[in-house]
């Protein structure tokens, strides 16, 4: 798998998720088998580049390359400037966001709303490519299948984008109208893959090794991208990777390993956000990790009462150690790893 000059170790990608795929989470997924990770979206609005949120999103310290930064916006010149700004700060690949359904983004005619204005979408792509190409930086793009069931124009746009110099295209198999509801469809992705020469990445509802295998086979895509199913379960990447290579399932992680992985993640997380903000934003990661496990819901609620890093870490250790007394390996979660309404809310809140 190749993006411009960058070779990737495999074809399993972590989806960009605002408020989730920060540097600590991306590094965690990469360590556990993901071949590629794109940052959460960074706004093209210059006045926000100095904000704490944007500067944290632009922090790539110690991250393995290639460093891919996703930019979002509505104005071609501003998007081009944002691309250059991020290249100056270490971006080796620029990804354009045309997939986010969040109102905050869509009201400003950005994210997936751009798919409705094909001329503007193309203008943005051309402007960003014009800045990136002379610097040897590939431009990739992530979009949905279209605005709505009646306006499913991914194939037409994909052809235009390829001609404009896009190096790789990711398609989430839902329309903007669907948000995160309903099921992803893969026919549009298969049609785009069949029509294009550049790598195409299939995204949407991949939550198991079998699903990854089936989506790759059905779409012919070059890679699959996994988002929500990695929340709290970052080892999904090695599970999928092992299954694709051997046809066999890896055993679930031991409870001790899950505890240690989460503990290490929290240390990195506090390092980026500091105690006050880090303890709060860590709660969602902890909630996902224990979701559906015996006693997980009560523990999640208890977590919300703790305000110090050390308390959070200790509670986590105690909880996993107790679980370890009855289970050697992590038991299967009793509920799906994520639900649609939560995804809608979170994506909007974090955009
Ligand atoms: C909380 C959340 C935040 C997201 N933020 C972004 C984003 O910043 N950029 C983007 O292109 N997609 C974003 N997405 C969409 C995901 O990248 C992905 O396309 C979507 O979740 C479908 O994949 P999945 O079914 O594997 O989760 C977000 C999704 C979620 C749930």
Tab-separated table of C-alpha atoms and ligand atoms in Angstrom:
chain	number	residue	atom	x	y	z
A	1	UNK	CA	0.000	0.000	0.000
A	2	UNK	CA	1.451	3.299	-1.141
A	3	UNK	CA	0.397	6.954	-0.757
A	4	UNK	CA	2.592	8.995	-3.069
A	5	UNK	CA	6.157	8.317	-1.897
A	6	UNK	CA	5.042	6.740	1.401
A	7	UNK	CA	4.869	2.958	1.777
A	8	UNK	CA	2.523	1.715	4.468
A	9	UNK	CA	3.074	-1.512	6.409
A	10	UNK	CA	-0.455	-2.802	5.854
A	11	UNK	CA	-3.924	-1.860	4.644
A	12	UNK	CA	-5.627	-1.218	7.975
A	13	UNK	CA	-6.288	2.430	8.737
A	14	UNK	CA	-7.584	4.199	11.842
A	15	UNK	CA	-10.393	6.595	10.908
A	16	UNK	CA	-9.952	10.234	11.855
A	17	UNK	CA	-12.362	10.952	14.720
A	18	UNK	CA	-12.462	14.454	16.185
A	19	UNK	CA	-12.063	14.309	19.943
A	20	UNK	CA	-10.877	10.682	19.774
A	21	UNK	CA	-7.945	10.108	17.405
A	22	UNK	CA	-5.540	12.467	19.064
A	23	UNK	CA	-1.845	11.650	18.983
A	24	UNK	CA	-1.911	9.249	21.981
A	25	UNK	CA	-4.781	7.245	20.491
A	26	UNK	CA	-3.241	7.184	17.012
A	27	UNK	CA	0.057	5.959	18.422
A	28	UNK	CA	-1.740	3.294	20.415
A	29	UNK	CA	-3.547	2.010	17.321
A	30	UNK	CA	-0.320	2.062	15.310
A	31	UNK	CA	1.451	0.036	18.011
A	32	UNK	CA	-1.400	-2.466	17.941
A	33	UNK	CA	-1.337	-3.066	14.215
A	34	UNK	CA	-2.862	-0.119	12.332
A	35	UNK	CA	-0.758	0.740	9.294
A	36	UNK	CA	-1.876	4.338	8.982
A	37	UNK	CA	-3.591	7.034	11.014
A	38	UNK	CA	-4.937	10.443	10.018
A	39	UNK	CA	-5.213	13.256	12.548
A	40	UNK	CA	-8.515	14.740	13.684
A	41	UNK	CA	-9.590	17.568	11.423
A	42	UNK	CA	-7.874	20.928	11.759
A	43	UNK	CA	-9.842	24.016	10.779
A	44	UNK	CA	-8.737	26.192	7.873
A	45	UNK	CA	-9.759	29.268	9.885
A	46	UNK	CA	-6.504	31.011	10.645
A	47	UNK	CA	-7.809	32.825	13.715
A	48	UNK	CA	-8.213	29.425	15.414
A	49	UNK	CA	-4.747	28.032	14.656
A	50	UNK	CA	-3.338	29.443	17.872
A	51	UNK	CA	-6.124	27.908	20.011
A	52	UNK	CA	-5.265	25.169	22.456
A	53	UNK	CA	-7.538	22.709	20.629
A	54	UNK	CA	-5.918	23.275	17.239
A	55	UNK	CA	-2.375	23.315	18.567
A	56	UNK	CA	-2.986	20.003	20.355
A	57	UNK	CA	-4.359	18.586	17.124
A	58	UNK	CA	-1.219	19.765	15.322
A	59	UNK	CA	1.063	18.071	17.881
A	60	UNK	CA	2.848	15.153	16.225
A	61	UNK	CA	5.770	14.782	18.636
A	62	UNK	CA	7.197	11.272	18.473
A	63	UNK	CA	4.548	10.065	16.017
A	64	UNK	CA	5.723	7.579	13.405
A	65	UNK	CA	5.436	8.803	9.821
A	66	UNK	CA	3.891	9.448	7.501
A	67	UNK	CA	2.224	12.309	9.392
A	68	UNK	CA	-1.181	12.872	7.810
A	69	UNK	CA	-3.166	15.964	8.762
A	70	UNK	CA	-6.802	16.414	7.854
A	71	UNK	CA	-7.998	19.922	7.047
A	72	UNK	CA	-11.598	21.173	6.887
A	73	UNK	CA	-13.026	24.360	5.477
A	74	UNK	CA	-15.053	26.038	2.774
A	75	UNK	CA	-12.761	28.479	1.075
A	76	UNK	CA	-10.186	27.299	-1.468
A	77	UNK	CA	-7.558	29.934	-0.640
A	78	UNK	CA	-7.905	29.330	3.109
A	79	UNK	CA	-7.682	25.574	2.615
A	80	UNK	CA	-4.546	26.011	0.512
A	81	UNK	CA	-3.036	28.195	3.206
A	82	UNK	CA	-3.978	25.649	5.889
A	83	UNK	CA	-2.263	22.927	3.861
A	84	UNK	CA	0.951	24.963	3.627
A	85	UNK	CA	0.809	25.849	7.326
A	86	UNK	CA	0.507	22.181	8.314
A	87	UNK	CA	3.280	21.109	5.935
A	88	UNK	CA	5.523	23.697	7.627
A	89	UNK	CA	4.660	21.953	10.915
A	90	UNK	CA	5.517	18.460	9.770
A	91	UNK	CA	2.552	17.188	7.749
A	92	UNK	CA	3.716	14.737	5.067
A	93	UNK	CA	0.234	14.059	3.705
A	94	UNK	CA	-2.722	16.467	3.611
A	95	UNK	CA	-6.214	14.970	3.805
A	96	UNK	CA	-9.256	17.033	2.832
A	97	UNK	CA	-12.397	16.438	4.881
A	98	UNK	CA	-15.537	16.092	2.759
A	99	UNK	CA	-17.156	13.544	5.025
A	100	UNK	CA	-18.074	15.171	8.299
A	101	UNK	CA	-21.829	15.564	8.747
A	102	UNK	CA	-21.587	17.747	11.878
A	103	UNK	CA	-23.852	20.797	11.715
A	104	UNK	CA	-21.153	23.119	12.914
A	105	UNK	CA	-19.128	22.136	9.873
A	106	UNK	CA	-22.023	21.765	7.436
A	107	UNK	CA	-23.608	25.122	8.239
A	108	UNK	CA	-20.415	26.687	7.076
A	109	UNK	CA	-20.696	24.620	3.928
A	110	UNK	CA	-17.743	22.405	4.830
A	111	UNK	CA	-17.324	18.674	5.494
A	112	UNK	CA	-19.780	16.531	3.547
A	113	UNK	CA	-21.801	19.622	2.574
A	114	UNK	CA	-19.084	20.323	0.013
A	115	UNK	CA	-20.213	17.265	-1.923
A	116	UNK	CA	-23.331	19.259	-2.813
A	117	UNK	CA	-21.328	22.013	-4.429
A	118	UNK	CA	-19.167	20.139	-6.911
A	119	UNK	CA	-17.578	23.267	-8.405
A	120	UNK	CA	-16.438	24.515	-4.989
A	121	UNK	CA	-15.292	21.029	-3.972
A	122	UNK	CA	-13.132	20.824	-7.070
A	123	UNK	CA	-11.829	24.359	-6.605
A	124	UNK	CA	-10.691	23.425	-3.087
A	125	UNK	CA	-8.981	20.261	-4.281
A	126	UNK	CA	-7.161	22.111	-7.061
A	127	UNK	CA	-6.012	24.875	-4.707
A	128	UNK	CA	-4.727	22.427	-2.096
A	129	UNK	CA	-2.976	20.256	-4.687
A	130	UNK	CA	-1.345	23.370	-6.173
A	131	UNK	CA	0.290	24.100	-2.807
A	132	UNK	CA	1.173	20.515	-1.908
A	133	UNK	CA	2.410	19.042	-5.202
A	134	UNK	CA	5.493	21.307	-5.567
A	135	UNK	CA	6.471	20.334	-2.026
A	136	UNK	CA	6.122	16.610	-2.770
A	137	UNK	CA	3.188	16.228	-0.379
A	138	UNK	CA	0.365	13.946	-1.555
A	139	UNK	CA	-3.206	15.169	-1.067
A	140	UNK	CA	-5.855	12.625	-0.073
A	141	UNK	CA	-9.556	13.138	0.476
A	142	UNK	CA	-12.280	11.555	2.587
A	143	UNK	CA	-15.918	11.776	1.609
A	144	UNK	CA	-19.272	10.079	1.898
A	145	UNK	CA	-21.272	8.420	-0.879
A	146	UNK	CA	-23.179	11.679	-1.438
A	147	UNK	CA	-25.484	14.168	0.212
A	148	UNK	CA	-28.585	11.941	0.235
A	149	UNK	CA	-29.949	8.782	-1.375
A	150	UNK	CA	-31.100	10.929	-4.320
A	151	UNK	CA	-27.808	12.791	-4.607
A	152	UNK	CA	-25.225	10.022	-4.493
A	153	UNK	CA	-22.462	11.646	-6.530
A	154	UNK	CA	-19.330	10.034	-5.049
A	155	UNK	CA	-18.416	8.380	-8.334
A	156	UNK	CA	-18.598	11.596	-10.371
A	157	UNK	CA	-16.652	13.551	-7.761
A	158	UNK	CA	-14.063	10.796	-7.384
A	159	UNK	CA	-13.292	10.930	-11.102
A	160	UNK	CA	-12.908	14.715	-10.976
A	161	UNK	CA	-10.725	14.528	-7.874
A	162	UNK	CA	-8.450	11.905	-9.379
A	163	UNK	CA	-7.953	14.071	-12.462
A	164	UNK	CA	-7.178	17.024	-10.160
A	165	UNK	CA	-4.338	15.122	-8.519
A	166	UNK	CA	-5.779	13.450	-5.436
A	167	UNK	CA	-3.480	10.561	-4.433
A	168	UNK	CA	-5.926	8.425	-2.415
A	169	UNK	CA	-9.635	8.527	-1.704
A	170	UNK	CA	-11.493	7.227	1.343
A	171	UNK	CA	-15.225	6.672	1.156
A	172	UNK	CA	-17.510	6.236	4.142
A	173	UNK	CA	-20.417	4.178	2.789
A	174	UNK	CA	-23.154	6.485	4.033
A	175	UNK	CA	-24.762	9.644	2.720
A	176	UNK	CA	-24.605	12.877	4.683
A	177	UNK	CA	-28.348	12.558	5.334
A	178	UNK	CA	-27.765	9.274	7.168
A	179	UNK	CA	-25.346	10.749	9.688
A	180	UNK	CA	-24.147	7.596	11.445
A	181	UNK	CA	-27.512	5.814	11.244
A	182	UNK	CA	-28.563	2.903	9.084
A	183	UNK	CA	-26.029	0.622	7.490
A	184	UNK	CA	-23.030	1.524	5.384
A	185	UNK	CA	-23.379	0.343	1.769
A	186	UNK	CA	-20.415	-0.817	-0.220
A	187	UNK	CA	-21.708	-0.762	-3.817
A	188	UNK	CA	-20.759	2.885	-4.299
A	189	UNK	CA	-17.284	2.201	-2.918
A	190	UNK	CA	-16.903	-0.766	-5.286
A	191	UNK	CA	-17.999	1.406	-8.232
A	192	UNK	CA	-15.480	4.115	-7.320
A	193	UNK	CA	-12.685	1.583	-6.921
A	194	UNK	CA	-13.485	0.049	-10.296
A	195	UNK	CA	-13.382	3.457	-12.007
A	196	UNK	CA	-10.219	4.882	-10.429
A	197	UNK	CA	-6.508	4.165	-10.711
A	198	UNK	CA	-5.538	5.693	-7.343
A	199	UNK	CA	-5.876	3.738	-4.058
A	200	UNK	CA	-9.409	3.669	-2.626
A	201	UNK	CA	-10.125	3.047	1.048
A	202	UNK	CA	-13.413	1.528	2.222
A	203	UNK	CA	-14.902	2.831	5.455
A	204	UNK	CA	-18.066	2.289	7.464
A	205	UNK	CA	-19.184	-0.319	10.004
A	206	UNK	CA	-16.084	-2.500	9.817
A	207	UNK	CA	-16.117	-4.020	13.281
A	208	UNK	CA	-14.628	-7.520	13.009
A	209	UNK	CA	-11.960	-9.448	11.117
A	210	UNK	CA	-14.624	-11.149	8.971
A	211	UNK	CA	-16.241	-7.832	8.099
A	212	UNK	CA	-12.867	-6.382	7.097
A	213	UNK	CA	-12.193	-9.387	4.853
A	214	UNK	CA	-15.669	-9.192	3.293
A	215	UNK	CA	-15.571	-5.430	2.689
A	216	UNK	CA	-12.120	-5.664	1.094
A	217	UNK	CA	-13.299	-8.506	-1.133
A	218	UNK	CA	-16.642	-6.924	-2.058
A	219	UNK	CA	-15.322	-3.453	-2.846
A	220	UNK	CA	-11.917	-4.430	-4.201
A	221	UNK	CA	-10.637	-1.519	-2.059
A	222	UNK	CA	-6.955	-1.166	-1.355
A	223	UNK	CA	-7.462	-0.697	2.392
A	224	UNK	CA	-10.134	-0.590	5.090
A	225	UNK	CA	-10.533	2.168	7.630
A	226	UNK	CA	-11.899	1.431	11.104
A	227	UNK	CA	-13.327	4.090	13.412
A	228	UNK	CA	-15.849	3.357	16.141
A	229	UNK	CA	-14.953	-0.310	16.511
A	230	UNK	CA	-11.476	0.762	17.648
A	231	UNK	CA	-12.852	2.883	20.478
A	232	UNK	CA	-11.833	1.070	23.652
A	233	UNK	CA	-10.661	-1.874	21.494
A	234	UNK	CA	-7.509	-0.666	19.748
A	235	UNK	CA	-6.244	-4.266	19.421
A	236	UNK	CA	-8.858	-4.773	16.685
A	237	UNK	CA	-6.111	-3.853	14.214
A	238	UNK	CA	-3.853	-6.745	15.122
A	239	UNK	CA	-6.870	-9.056	15.248
A	240	UNK	CA	-7.893	-8.069	11.717
A	241	UNK	CA	-4.318	-8.169	10.481
A	242	UNK	CA	-3.772	-11.672	11.861
A	243	UNK	CA	-7.057	-12.917	10.437
A	244	UNK	CA	-6.363	-11.482	6.981
A	245	UNK	CA	-2.924	-13.098	6.966
A	246	UNK	CA	-3.852	-16.531	8.367
A	247	UNK	CA	-7.657	-16.955	8.318
A	248	UNK	CA	-7.458	-17.602	12.051
A	249	UNK	CA	-8.578	-15.592	15.049
A	250	UNK	CA	-6.177	-14.260	17.630
A	251	UNK	CA	-7.358	-14.852	21.175
A	252	UNK	CA	-8.779	-11.789	22.976
A	253	UNK	CA	-6.187	-9.842	24.982
A	254	UNK	CA	-5.678	-10.982	28.541
A	255	UNK	CA	-7.273	-8.794	31.182
A	256	UNK	CA	-3.782	-7.854	32.347
A	257	UNK	CA	-2.755	-6.760	28.873
A	258	UNK	CA	-5.947	-4.716	28.429
A	259	UNK	CA	-5.242	-3.030	31.778
A	260	UNK	CA	-1.659	-2.251	30.788
A	261	UNK	CA	-2.599	-0.967	27.335
A	262	UNK	CA	-5.196	1.362	28.795
A	263	UNK	CA	-2.857	2.513	31.570
A	264	UNK	CA	-0.164	3.386	29.055
A	265	UNK	CA	-2.709	5.193	26.916
A	266	UNK	CA	-3.863	7.247	29.909
A	267	UNK	CA	-0.310	8.289	30.756
A	268	UNK	CA	0.156	9.557	27.179
A	269	UNK	CA	-3.247	11.204	27.311
A	270	UNK	CA	-2.505	13.114	30.533
A	271	UNK	CA	0.831	14.111	29.024
A	272	UNK	CA	-0.933	15.847	26.125
A	273	UNK	CA	-3.894	17.372	27.987
A	274	UNK	CA	-2.634	17.917	31.555
A	275	UNK	CA	-4.491	16.755	34.638
A	276	UNK	CA	-7.635	18.891	34.692
A	277	UNK	CA	-8.646	18.423	31.091
A	278	UNK	CA	-6.953	15.019	30.673
A	279	UNK	CA	-8.886	13.301	33.467
A	280	UNK	CA	-12.148	14.449	31.936
A	281	UNK	CA	-11.393	13.599	28.338
A	282	UNK	CA	-9.967	10.219	29.398
A	283	UNK	CA	-13.377	9.207	30.749
A	284	UNK	CA	-14.766	8.432	27.328
A	285	UNK	CA	-11.839	6.158	26.477
A	286	UNK	CA	-12.240	4.338	29.801
A	287	UNK	CA	-16.016	4.099	29.282
A	288	UNK	CA	-15.479	2.477	25.873
A	289	UNK	CA	-12.890	0.069	27.257
A	290	UNK	CA	-15.225	-1.275	29.953
A	291	UNK	CA	-18.443	-1.048	27.978
A	292	UNK	CA	-20.382	-4.299	27.963
A	293	UNK	CA	-17.995	-5.947	30.423
A	294	UNK	CA	-19.297	-7.291	33.733
A	295	UNK	CA	-19.682	-4.339	36.141
A	296	UNK	CA	-18.509	-1.929	33.406
A	297	UNK	CA	-21.436	0.484	33.592
A	298	UNK	CA	-21.187	0.993	37.374
A	299	UNK	CA	-17.439	1.518	36.987
A	300	UNK	CA	-17.968	4.074	34.216
A	301	UNK	CA	-20.273	6.059	36.471
A	302	UNK	CA	-17.792	5.889	39.338
A	303	UNK	CA	-15.101	7.189	36.979
A	304	UNK	CA	-17.094	10.369	36.451
A	305	UNK	CA	-16.643	11.244	40.141
A	306	UNK	CA	-12.819	11.108	40.061
A	307	UNK	CA	-10.878	14.287	39.312
A	308	UNK	CA	-7.215	13.286	39.697
A	309	UNK	CA	-4.982	11.280	37.353
A	310	UNK	CA	-3.677	9.088	40.155
A	311	UNK	CA	-7.213	8.260	41.366
A	312	UNK	CA	-8.304	7.397	37.849
A	313	UNK	CA	-5.290	5.154	37.245
A	314	UNK	CA	-5.665	3.399	40.595
A	315	UNK	CA	-9.402	2.802	40.107
A	316	UNK	CA	-8.685	1.375	36.684
A	317	UNK	CA	-5.993	-0.951	37.998
A	318	UNK	CA	-8.273	-2.156	40.810
A	319	UNK	CA	-11.184	-2.728	38.472
A	320	UNK	CA	-9.192	-4.738	35.935
A	321	UNK	CA	-7.453	-6.704	38.682
A	322	UNK	CA	-10.838	-7.675	40.087
A	323	UNK	CA	-12.046	-8.699	36.637
A	324	UNK	CA	-8.836	-10.699	36.262
A	325	UNK	CA	-9.794	-12.845	39.228
A	326	UNK	CA	-12.686	-14.347	37.258
A	327	UNK	CA	-11.426	-13.943	33.678
A	328	UNK	CA	-8.008	-14.609	32.207
A	329	UNK	CA	-8.938	-13.037	28.853
A	330	UNK	CA	-11.185	-10.089	28.189
A	331	UNK	CA	-14.713	-11.511	27.874
A	332	UNK	CA	-16.758	-10.576	24.796
A	333	UNK	CA	-18.571	-7.255	25.328
A	334	UNK	CA	-22.303	-7.741	25.898
A	335	UNK	CA	-23.281	-4.683	23.830
A	336	UNK	CA	-22.070	-3.317	20.492
A	337	UNK	CA	-18.868	-1.291	20.798
A	338	UNK	CA	-20.565	1.969	19.793
A	339	UNK	CA	-23.979	3.281	18.840
A	340	UNK	CA	-25.141	5.654	16.129
A	341	UNK	CA	-26.678	8.393	18.256
A	342	UNK	CA	-23.571	8.664	20.338
A	343	UNK	CA	-21.452	8.952	17.198
A	344	UNK	CA	-23.675	11.753	15.902
A	345	UNK	CA	-23.472	13.637	19.191
A	346	UNK	CA	-19.760	13.178	19.611
A	347	UNK	CA	-18.832	14.066	16.067
A	348	UNK	CA	-20.871	17.278	16.353
A	349	UNK	CA	-19.513	18.204	19.749
A	350	UNK	CA	-15.909	17.613	18.802
A	351	UNK	CA	-15.850	19.200	15.343
B	1	LIG	C1	-16.687	10.855	17.211
B	1	LIG	C2	-16.426	10.872	15.741
B	1	LIG	C3	-15.662	11.894	15.190
B	1	LIG	C4	-15.385	11.920	13.808
B	1	LIG	N1	-14.576	12.892	13.310
B	1	LIG	C5	-14.197	12.854	12.001
B	1	LIG	C6	-13.237	13.771	11.474
B	1	LIG	O1	-12.697	14.634	12.179
B	1	LIG	N2	-12.926	13.674	10.149
B	1	LIG	C7	-13.494	12.721	9.334
B	1	LIG	O2	-13.175	12.665	8.140
B	1	LIG	N3	-14.380	11.829	9.814
B	1	LIG	C8	-14.731	11.872	11.118
B	1	LIG	N4	-15.581	10.916	11.616
B	1	LIG	C9	-16.064	9.839	10.719
B	1	LIG	C10	-15.144	8.606	10.792
B	1	LIG	O3	-13.856	8.918	10.290
B	1	LIG	C11	-15.733	7.434	9.984
B	1	LIG	O4	-15.885	7.847	8.648
B	1	LIG	C12	-17.081	6.965	10.520
B	1	LIG	O5	-17.062	6.843	11.931
B	1	LIG	C13	-17.477	5.615	9.892
B	1	LIG	O6	-16.544	4.605	10.201
B	1	LIG	P1	-16.829	3.510	11.366
B	1	LIG	O7	-18.151	2.869	11.058
B	1	LIG	O8	-15.675	2.553	11.274
B	1	LIG	O9	-16.894	4.258	12.669
B	1	LIG	C14	-15.898	10.897	12.976
B	1	LIG	C15	-16.665	9.880	13.541
B	1	LIG	C16	-16.926	9.843	14.898
B	1	LIG	C17	-17.734	8.705	15.457
